[in-house]
Coordinates of C-alpha atoms in Angstrom, one line a residue:
M708 CA 108.3 146.8 103.9
E709 CA 111.0 146.6 106.5
S710 CA 108.6 147.5 109.3
R711 CA 106.2 144.7 108.2
A712 CA 108.9 142.1 108.4
R713 CA 110.1 143.5 111.8
W714 CA 106.5 143.3 113.1
R715 CA 106.1 139.8 111.9
L716 CA 109.4 138.8 113.6
L717 CA 108.3 140.5 116.9
T718 CA 104.9 138.9 116.9
T719 CA 106.1 135.4 116.1
T720 CA 109.0 135.2 118.4
A721 CA 107.5 136.8 121.5
K722 CA 105.4 134.1 123.0
L723 CA 103.4 135.1 126.1
P724 CA 102.0 132.5 128.4
P725 CA 98.2 132.1 128.1
V726 CA 96.0 134.0 130.6
H727 CA 93.1 132.2 132.2
P728 CA 89.7 133.7 131.2
G729 CA 88.7 133.9 134.8
E730 CA 91.7 136.1 135.6
I731 CA 90.7 138.5 132.8
L732 CA 87.1 138.4 134.0
M733 CA 88.0 139.1 137.6
E734 CA 90.7 141.8 137.1
D735 CA 89.5 143.6 134.0
C736 CA 85.7 143.4 134.6
L737 CA 84.7 142.7 138.1
W738 CA 87.4 144.7 139.9
E739 CA 87.3 147.6 137.4
M740 CA 83.5 147.9 137.5
D741 CA 83.4 147.2 141.2
I742 CA 80.7 144.5 141.0
T743 CA 80.4 141.1 142.6
Q744 CA 80.3 137.8 140.8
H745 CA 76.7 137.4 141.9
K746 CA 75.7 140.8 140.5
L747 CA 77.3 140.0 137.2
A748 CA 75.5 136.6 137.0
V749 CA 72.1 138.1 137.7
S750 CA 72.6 140.9 135.2
I751 CA 73.5 138.5 132.4
G752 CA 71.0 135.8 133.3
V753 CA 73.3 133.0 134.4
L754 CA 73.7 131.1 137.7
P755 CA 76.2 132.7 140.1
R756 CA 77.9 129.3 140.2
R757 CA 78.8 129.6 136.5
I758 CA 80.7 132.9 137.0
N759 CA 82.4 131.4 140.1
E760 CA 83.5 128.4 138.0
I761 CA 85.0 130.7 135.4
V762 CA 86.8 132.8 137.9
H763 CA 88.2 129.9 139.8

């Protein structure tokens, strides 16, 4: 029971600043998979501009 209360305290008091979705897309997907915004857009069937708008 003590660990549950401690976990609740840790998760409610430690507020992290929000991360922009474009930052996650760029760093965790595009860089990690070594693909371009254009290649991602074509592979998922959206306009390259849409990916660019998310990233920037």
